[in-house]
PDB file of C-alpha atoms in Angstrom:
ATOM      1  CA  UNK E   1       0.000   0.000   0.000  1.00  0.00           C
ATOM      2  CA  UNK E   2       1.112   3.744  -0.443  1.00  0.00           C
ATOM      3  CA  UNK E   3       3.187   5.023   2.475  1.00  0.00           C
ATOM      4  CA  UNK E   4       4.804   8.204   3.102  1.00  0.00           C
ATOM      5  CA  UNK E   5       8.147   8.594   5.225  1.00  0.00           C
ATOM      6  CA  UNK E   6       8.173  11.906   7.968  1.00  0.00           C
ATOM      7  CA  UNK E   7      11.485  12.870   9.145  1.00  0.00           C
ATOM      8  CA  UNK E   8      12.379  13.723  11.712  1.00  0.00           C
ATOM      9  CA  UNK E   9       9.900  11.898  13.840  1.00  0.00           C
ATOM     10  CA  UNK E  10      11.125  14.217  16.682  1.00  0.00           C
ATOM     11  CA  UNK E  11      13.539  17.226  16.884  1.00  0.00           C
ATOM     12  CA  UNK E  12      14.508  19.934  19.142  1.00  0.00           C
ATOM     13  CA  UNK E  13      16.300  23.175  18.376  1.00  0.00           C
ATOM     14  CA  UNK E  14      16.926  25.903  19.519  1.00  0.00           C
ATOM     15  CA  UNK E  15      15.234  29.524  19.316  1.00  0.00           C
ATOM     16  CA  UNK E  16      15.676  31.676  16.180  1.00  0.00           C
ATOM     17  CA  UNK E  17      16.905  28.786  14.187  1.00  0.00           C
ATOM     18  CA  UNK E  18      15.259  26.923  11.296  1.00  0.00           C
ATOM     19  CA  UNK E  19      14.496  23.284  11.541  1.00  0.00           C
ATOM     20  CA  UNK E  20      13.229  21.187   7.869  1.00  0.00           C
ATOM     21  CA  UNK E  21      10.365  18.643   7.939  1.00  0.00           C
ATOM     22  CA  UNK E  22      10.773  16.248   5.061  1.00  0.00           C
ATOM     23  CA  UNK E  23       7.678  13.905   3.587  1.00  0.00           C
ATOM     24  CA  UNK E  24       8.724  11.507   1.215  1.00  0.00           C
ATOM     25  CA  UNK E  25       5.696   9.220  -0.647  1.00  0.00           C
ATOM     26  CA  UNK E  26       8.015   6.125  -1.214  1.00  0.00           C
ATOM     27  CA  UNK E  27       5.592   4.046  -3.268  1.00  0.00           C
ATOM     28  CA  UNK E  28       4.049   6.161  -5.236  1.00  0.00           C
ATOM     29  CA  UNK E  29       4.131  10.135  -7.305  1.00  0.00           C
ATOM     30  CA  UNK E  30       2.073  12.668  -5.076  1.00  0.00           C
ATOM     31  CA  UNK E  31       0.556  15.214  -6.963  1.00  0.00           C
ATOM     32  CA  UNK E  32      -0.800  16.649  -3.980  1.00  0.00           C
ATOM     33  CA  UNK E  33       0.699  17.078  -0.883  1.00  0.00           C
ATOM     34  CA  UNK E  34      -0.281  18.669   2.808  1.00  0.00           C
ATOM     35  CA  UNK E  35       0.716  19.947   5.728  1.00  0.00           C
ATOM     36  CA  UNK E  36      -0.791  20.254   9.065  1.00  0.00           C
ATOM     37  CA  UNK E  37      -0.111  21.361  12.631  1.00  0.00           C
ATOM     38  CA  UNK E  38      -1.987  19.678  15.418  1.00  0.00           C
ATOM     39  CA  UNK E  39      -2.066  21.005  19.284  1.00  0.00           C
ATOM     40  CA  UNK E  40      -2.446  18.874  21.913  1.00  0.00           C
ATOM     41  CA  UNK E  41      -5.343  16.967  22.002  1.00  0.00           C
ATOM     42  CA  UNK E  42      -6.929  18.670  18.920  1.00  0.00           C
ATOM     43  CA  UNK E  43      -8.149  18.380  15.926  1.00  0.00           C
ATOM     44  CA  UNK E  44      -5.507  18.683  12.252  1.00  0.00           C
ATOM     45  CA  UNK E  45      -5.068  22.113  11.165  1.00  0.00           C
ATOM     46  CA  UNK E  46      -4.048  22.492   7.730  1.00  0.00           C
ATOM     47  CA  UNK E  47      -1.530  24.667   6.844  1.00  0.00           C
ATOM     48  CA  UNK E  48      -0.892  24.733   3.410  1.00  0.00           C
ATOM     49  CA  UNK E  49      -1.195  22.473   0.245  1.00  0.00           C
ATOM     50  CA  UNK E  50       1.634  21.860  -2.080  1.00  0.00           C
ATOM     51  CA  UNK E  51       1.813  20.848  -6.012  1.00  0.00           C
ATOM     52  CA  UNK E  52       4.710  19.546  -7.204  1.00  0.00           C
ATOM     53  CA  UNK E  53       6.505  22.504  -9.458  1.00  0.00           C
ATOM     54  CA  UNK E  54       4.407  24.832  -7.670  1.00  0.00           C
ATOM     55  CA  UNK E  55       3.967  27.505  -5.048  1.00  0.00           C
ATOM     56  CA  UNK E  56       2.345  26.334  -1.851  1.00  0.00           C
ATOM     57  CA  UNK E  57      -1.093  27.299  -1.301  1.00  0.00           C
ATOM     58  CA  UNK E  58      -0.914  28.565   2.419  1.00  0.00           C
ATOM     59  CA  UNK E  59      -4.425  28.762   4.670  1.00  0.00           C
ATOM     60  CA  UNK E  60      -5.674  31.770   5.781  1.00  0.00           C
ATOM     61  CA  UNK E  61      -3.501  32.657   9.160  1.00  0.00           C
ATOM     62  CA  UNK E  62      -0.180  30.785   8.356  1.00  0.00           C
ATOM     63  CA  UNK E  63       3.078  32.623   7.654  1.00  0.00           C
ATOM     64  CA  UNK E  64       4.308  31.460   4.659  1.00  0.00           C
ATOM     65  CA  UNK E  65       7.268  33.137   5.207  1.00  0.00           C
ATOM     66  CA  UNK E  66       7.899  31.766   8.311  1.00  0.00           C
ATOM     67  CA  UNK E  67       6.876  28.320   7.075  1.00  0.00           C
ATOM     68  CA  UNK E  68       8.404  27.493   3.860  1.00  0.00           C
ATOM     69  CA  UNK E  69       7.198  24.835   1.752  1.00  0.00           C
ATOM     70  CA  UNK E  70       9.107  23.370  -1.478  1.00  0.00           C
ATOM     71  CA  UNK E  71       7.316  20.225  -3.367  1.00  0.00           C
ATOM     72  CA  UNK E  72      10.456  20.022  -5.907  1.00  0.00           C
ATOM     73  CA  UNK E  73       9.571  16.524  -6.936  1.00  0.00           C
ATOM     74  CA  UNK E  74       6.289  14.271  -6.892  1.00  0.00           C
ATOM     75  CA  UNK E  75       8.065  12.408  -4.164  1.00  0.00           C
ATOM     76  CA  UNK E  76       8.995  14.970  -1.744  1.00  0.00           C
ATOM     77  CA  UNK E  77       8.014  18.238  -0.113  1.00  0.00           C
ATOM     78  CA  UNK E  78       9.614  19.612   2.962  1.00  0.00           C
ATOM     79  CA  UNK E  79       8.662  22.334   5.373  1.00  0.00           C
ATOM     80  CA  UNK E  80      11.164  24.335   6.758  1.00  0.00           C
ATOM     81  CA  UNK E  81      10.147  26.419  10.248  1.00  0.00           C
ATOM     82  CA  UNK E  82      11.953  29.685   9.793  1.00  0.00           C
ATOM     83  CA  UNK E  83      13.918  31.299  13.071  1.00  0.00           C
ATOM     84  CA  UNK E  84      11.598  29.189  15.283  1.00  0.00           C
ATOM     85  CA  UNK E  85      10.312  30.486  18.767  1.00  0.00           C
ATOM     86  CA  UNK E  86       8.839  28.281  21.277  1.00  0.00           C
ATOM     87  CA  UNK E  87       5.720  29.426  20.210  1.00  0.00           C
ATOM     88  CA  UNK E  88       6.014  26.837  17.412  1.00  0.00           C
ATOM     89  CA  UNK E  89       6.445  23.841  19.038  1.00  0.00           C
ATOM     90  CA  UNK E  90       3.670  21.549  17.965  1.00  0.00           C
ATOM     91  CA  UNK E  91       2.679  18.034  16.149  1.00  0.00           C
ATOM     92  CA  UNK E  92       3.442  18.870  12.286  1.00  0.00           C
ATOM     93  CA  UNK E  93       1.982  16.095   9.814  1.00  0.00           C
ATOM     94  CA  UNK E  94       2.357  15.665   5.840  1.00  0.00           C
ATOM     95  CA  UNK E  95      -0.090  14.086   3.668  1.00  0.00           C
ATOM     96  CA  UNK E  96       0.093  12.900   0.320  1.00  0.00           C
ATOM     97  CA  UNK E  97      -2.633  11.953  -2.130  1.00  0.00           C
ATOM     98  CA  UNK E  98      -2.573  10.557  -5.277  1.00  0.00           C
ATOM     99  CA  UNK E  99      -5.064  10.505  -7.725  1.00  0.00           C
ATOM    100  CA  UNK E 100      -5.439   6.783  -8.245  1.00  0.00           C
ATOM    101  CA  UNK E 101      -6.227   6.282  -5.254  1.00  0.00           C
ATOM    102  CA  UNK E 102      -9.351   8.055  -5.827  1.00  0.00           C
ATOM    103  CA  UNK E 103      -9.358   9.939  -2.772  1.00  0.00           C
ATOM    104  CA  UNK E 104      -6.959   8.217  -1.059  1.00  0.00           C
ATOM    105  CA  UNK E 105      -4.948  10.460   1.302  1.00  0.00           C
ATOM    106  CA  UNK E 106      -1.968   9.395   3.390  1.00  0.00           C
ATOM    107  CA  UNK E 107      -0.557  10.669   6.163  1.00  0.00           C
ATOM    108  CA  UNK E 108       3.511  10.585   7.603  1.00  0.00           C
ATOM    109  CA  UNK E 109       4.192   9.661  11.056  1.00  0.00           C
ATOM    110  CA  UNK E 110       4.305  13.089  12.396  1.00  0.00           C
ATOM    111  CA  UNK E 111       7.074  15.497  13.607  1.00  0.00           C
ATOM    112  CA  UNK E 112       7.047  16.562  17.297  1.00  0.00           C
ATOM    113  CA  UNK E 113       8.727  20.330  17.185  1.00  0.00           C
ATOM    114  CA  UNK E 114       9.784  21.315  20.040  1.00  0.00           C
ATOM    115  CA  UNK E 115      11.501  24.741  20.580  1.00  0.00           C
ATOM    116  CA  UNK E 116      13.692  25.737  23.158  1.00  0.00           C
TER     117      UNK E 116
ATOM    118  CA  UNK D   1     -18.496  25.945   3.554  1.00  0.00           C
ATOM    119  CA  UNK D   2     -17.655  22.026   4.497  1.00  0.00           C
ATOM    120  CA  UNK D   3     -18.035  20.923   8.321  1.00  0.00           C
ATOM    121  CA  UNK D   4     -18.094  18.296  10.245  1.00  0.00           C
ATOM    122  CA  UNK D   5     -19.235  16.931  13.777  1.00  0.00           C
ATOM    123  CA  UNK D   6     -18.294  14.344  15.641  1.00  0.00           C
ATOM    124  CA  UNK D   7     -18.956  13.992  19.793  1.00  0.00           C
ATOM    125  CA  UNK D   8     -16.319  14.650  21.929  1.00  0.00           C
ATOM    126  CA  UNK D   9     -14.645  12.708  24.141  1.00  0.00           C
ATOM    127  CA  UNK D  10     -12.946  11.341  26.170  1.00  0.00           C
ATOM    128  CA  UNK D  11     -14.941   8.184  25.746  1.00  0.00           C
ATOM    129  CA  UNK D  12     -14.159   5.678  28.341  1.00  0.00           C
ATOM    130  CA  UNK D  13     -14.883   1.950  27.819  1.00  0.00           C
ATOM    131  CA  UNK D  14     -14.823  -1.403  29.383  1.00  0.00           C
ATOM    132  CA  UNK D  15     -12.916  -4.158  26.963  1.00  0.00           C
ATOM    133  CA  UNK D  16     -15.332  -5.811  24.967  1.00  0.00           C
ATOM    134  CA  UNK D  17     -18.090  -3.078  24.581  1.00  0.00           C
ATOM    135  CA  UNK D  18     -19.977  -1.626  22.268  1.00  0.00           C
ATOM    136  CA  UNK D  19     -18.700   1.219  20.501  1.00  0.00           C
ATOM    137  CA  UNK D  20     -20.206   4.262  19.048  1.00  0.00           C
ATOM    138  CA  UNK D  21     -18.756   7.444  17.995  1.00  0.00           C
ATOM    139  CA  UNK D  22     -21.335   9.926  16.355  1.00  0.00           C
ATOM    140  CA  UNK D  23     -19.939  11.888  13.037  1.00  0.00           C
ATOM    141  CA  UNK D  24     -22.455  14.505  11.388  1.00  0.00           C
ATOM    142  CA  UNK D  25     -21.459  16.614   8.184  1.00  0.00           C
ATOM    143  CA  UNK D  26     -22.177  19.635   6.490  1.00  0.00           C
ATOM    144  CA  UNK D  27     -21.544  19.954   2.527  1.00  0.00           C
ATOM    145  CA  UNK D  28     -23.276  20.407  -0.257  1.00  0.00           C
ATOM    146  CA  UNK D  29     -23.290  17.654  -3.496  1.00  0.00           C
ATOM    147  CA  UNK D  30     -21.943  14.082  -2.414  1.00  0.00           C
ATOM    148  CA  UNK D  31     -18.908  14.144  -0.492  1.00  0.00           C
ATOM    149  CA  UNK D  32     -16.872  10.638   0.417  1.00  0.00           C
ATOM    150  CA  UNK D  33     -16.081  10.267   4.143  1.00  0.00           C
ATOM    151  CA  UNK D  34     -13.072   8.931   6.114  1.00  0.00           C
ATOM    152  CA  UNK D  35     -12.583   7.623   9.163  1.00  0.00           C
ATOM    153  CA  UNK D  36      -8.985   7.723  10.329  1.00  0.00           C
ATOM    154  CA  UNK D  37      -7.415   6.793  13.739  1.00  0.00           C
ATOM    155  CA  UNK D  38      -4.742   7.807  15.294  1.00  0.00           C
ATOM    156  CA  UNK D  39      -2.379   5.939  18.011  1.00  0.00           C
ATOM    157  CA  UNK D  40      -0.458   8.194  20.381  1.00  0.00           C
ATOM    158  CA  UNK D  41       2.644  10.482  18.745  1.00  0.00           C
ATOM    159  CA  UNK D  42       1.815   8.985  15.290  1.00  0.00           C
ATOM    160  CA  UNK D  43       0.287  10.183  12.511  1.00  0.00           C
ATOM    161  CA  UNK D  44      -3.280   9.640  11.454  1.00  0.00           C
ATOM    162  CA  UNK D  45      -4.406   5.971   9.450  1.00  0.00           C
ATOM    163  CA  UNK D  46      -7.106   5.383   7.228  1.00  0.00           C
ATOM    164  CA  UNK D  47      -9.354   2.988   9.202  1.00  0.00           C
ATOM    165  CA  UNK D  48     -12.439   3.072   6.513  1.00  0.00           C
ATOM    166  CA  UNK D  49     -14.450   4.954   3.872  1.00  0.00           C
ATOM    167  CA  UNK D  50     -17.463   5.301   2.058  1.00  0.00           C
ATOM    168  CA  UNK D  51     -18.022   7.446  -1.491  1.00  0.00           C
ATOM    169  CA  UNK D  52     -21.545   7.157  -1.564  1.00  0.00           C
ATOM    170  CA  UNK D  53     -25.253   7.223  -0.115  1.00  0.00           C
ATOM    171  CA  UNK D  54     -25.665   3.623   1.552  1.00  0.00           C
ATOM    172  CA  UNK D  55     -22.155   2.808   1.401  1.00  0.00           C
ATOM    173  CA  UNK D  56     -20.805   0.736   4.401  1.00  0.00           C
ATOM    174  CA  UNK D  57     -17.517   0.824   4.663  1.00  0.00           C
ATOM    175  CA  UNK D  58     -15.741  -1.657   7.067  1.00  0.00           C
ATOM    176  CA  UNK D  59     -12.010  -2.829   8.678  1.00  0.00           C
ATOM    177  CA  UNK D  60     -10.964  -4.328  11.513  1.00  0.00           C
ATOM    178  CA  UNK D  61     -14.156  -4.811  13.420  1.00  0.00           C
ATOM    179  CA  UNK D  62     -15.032  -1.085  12.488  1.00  0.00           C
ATOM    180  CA  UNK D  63     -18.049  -0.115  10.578  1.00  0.00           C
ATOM    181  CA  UNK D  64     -20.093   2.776   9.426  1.00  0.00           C
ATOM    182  CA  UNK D  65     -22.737   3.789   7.199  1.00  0.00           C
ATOM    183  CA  UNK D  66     -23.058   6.544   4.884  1.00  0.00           C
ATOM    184  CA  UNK D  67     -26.315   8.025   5.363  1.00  0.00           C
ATOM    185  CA  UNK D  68     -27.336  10.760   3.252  1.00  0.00           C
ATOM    186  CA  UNK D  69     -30.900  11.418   4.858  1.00  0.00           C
ATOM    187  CA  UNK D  70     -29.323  12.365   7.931  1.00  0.00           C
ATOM    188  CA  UNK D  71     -26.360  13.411   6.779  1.00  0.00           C
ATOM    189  CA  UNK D  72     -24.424  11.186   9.454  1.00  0.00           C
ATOM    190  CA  UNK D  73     -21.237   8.799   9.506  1.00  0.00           C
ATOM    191  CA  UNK D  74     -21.435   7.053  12.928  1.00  0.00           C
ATOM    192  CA  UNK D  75     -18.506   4.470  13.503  1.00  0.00           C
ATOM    193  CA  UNK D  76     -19.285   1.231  15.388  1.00  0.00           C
ATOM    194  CA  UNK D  77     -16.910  -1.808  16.746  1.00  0.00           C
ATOM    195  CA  UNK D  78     -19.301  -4.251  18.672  1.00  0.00           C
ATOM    196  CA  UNK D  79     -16.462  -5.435  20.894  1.00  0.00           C
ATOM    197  CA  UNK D  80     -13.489  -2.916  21.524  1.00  0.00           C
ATOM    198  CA  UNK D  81     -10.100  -4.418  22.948  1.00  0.00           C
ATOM    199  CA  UNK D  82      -7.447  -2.104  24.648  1.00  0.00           C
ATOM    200  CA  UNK D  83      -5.631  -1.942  21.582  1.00  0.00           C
ATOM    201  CA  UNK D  84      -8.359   0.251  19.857  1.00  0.00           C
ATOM    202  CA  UNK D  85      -7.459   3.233  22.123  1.00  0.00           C
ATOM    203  CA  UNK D  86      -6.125   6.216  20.651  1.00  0.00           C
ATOM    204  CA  UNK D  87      -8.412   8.896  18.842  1.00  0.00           C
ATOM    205  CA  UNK D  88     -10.653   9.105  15.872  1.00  0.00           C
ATOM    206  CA  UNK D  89     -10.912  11.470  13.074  1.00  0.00           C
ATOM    207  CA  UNK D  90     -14.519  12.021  10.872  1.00  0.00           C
ATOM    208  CA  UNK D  91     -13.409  13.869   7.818  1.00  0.00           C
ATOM    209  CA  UNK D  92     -14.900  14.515   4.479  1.00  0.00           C
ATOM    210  CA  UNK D  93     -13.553  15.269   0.890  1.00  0.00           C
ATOM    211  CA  UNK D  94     -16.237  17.042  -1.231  1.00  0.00           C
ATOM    212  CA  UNK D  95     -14.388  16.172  -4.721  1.00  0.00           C
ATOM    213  CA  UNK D  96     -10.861  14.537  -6.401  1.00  0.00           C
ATOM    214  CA  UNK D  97      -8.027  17.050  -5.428  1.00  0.00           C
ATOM    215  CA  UNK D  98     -10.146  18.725  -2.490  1.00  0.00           C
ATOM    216  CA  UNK D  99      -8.718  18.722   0.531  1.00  0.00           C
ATOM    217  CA  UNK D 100      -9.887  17.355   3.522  1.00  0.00           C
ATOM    218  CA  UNK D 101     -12.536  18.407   6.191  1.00  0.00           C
ATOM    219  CA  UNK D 102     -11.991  17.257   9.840  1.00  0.00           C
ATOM    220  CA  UNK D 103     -14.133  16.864  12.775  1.00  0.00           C
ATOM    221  CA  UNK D 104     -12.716  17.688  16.005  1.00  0.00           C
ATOM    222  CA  UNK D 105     -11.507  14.761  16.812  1.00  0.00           C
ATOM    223  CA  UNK D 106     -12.912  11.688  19.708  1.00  0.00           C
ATOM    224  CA  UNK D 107     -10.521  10.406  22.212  1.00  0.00           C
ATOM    225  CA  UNK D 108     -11.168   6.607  23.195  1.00  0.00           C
ATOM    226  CA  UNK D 109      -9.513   4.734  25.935  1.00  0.00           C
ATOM    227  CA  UNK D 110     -10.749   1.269  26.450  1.00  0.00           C
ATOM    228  CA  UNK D 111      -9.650  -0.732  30.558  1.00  0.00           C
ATOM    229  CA  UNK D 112      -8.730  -3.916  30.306  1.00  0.00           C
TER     230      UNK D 112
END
């Protein structure tokens, strides 16, 4: 089945630097891919949607220059937290979906953030 | 705009109960629904889905039926073990290449 690869699972830094989120689909070409930032014990949040070769679509609210998004390939997109405050330490989560899958979406394992 | 409901928890439960977590939607055409679960500091799996009116979709003891008159997704496990505890997501996709809709989210923690 499809599955997509979240690194790193967990990662602390340090304030004002930058920390990068990678998603990787490994068995399949994402067209589409997600991001979202969950708070403890609470619902996803999406934060912006990615097309490969494209600029990231960023929800109404999120920085997009404090939280940059590259899809370069169909197989990867990473999110990079810019100069990171403590303020953003959360749950961040990719998705992928691929249009064969008619609606199928799947999700990485997560990245805890947590800034110091 | 696209919503959806789904109780809140925490839901507490004796192994081998009955389970039932209630999921309502807003959205206008036909929109497919999701359940998805997810265990503690992962991400979310899919656990089932339906695309259409009547639809049951079904895995791992889990069920739930799309109903359209009532615009409702309930999901049901007839006997839960421990190992179902962790939380459940309702979401909706309205069409291909839409994203998706979540409900709030419904913690369950089942005692052995």
């Amino acid at each position: 089945g499809a599955v997509v690869s979240q690194h790193p699972s967990r990662v602390i830094c340090k304030s004002g630097t930058s920390v990068k989120i990678e998603c990787r689909s490994l068995d399949f070409q994402a067209t589409t891919m997600f991001w979202y930032r969950q708070f403890p014990k609470q619902s996803l949040m999406l934060m912006a949607t990615s097309n490969e070769g494209s600029k990231a679509t960023y929800e109404q609210g999120v920085e997009k220059d404090k939280f940059l998004i590259n899809h370069a390939s169909l197989t990867l997109s990473t999110l990079t937290v810019t100069s990171a405050h403590p303020e953003d330490s959360s749950f961040y989560i990719c998705s992928a979906r691929e249009d064969r899958l008619n609606y199928g979406y799947t999700f990485g394992s997560g990245t805890r953030l947590t800034v110091v | 705009g696209n919503s959806v409901t789904q109780m809140e928890g925490p839901v507490t439960l004796s192994e081998e109960a009955f389970l039932t977590i209630n999921c309502t939607y807003t959205a206008t055409g036909y929109p497919s629904l999701f359940w998805y679960v997810q265990y503690p500091g992962e991400g979310l799996q899919l656990l089932l889905k339906a695309t259409k009116a009547d639809d049951k979709g079904s895995n791992k003891g889990f069920e739930a039926t799309y109903r359209k008159e009532t615009t409702s997704f309930h999901l049901e496990k007839g006997s839960v073990q421990v190992s179902d505890s962790a939380v459940y997501f309702c979401a909706l996709v309205r069409a291909a290449g839409n994203k998706l809709t979540f409900g709030g989210g419904t913690r369950v923690l089942v005692k052995p």
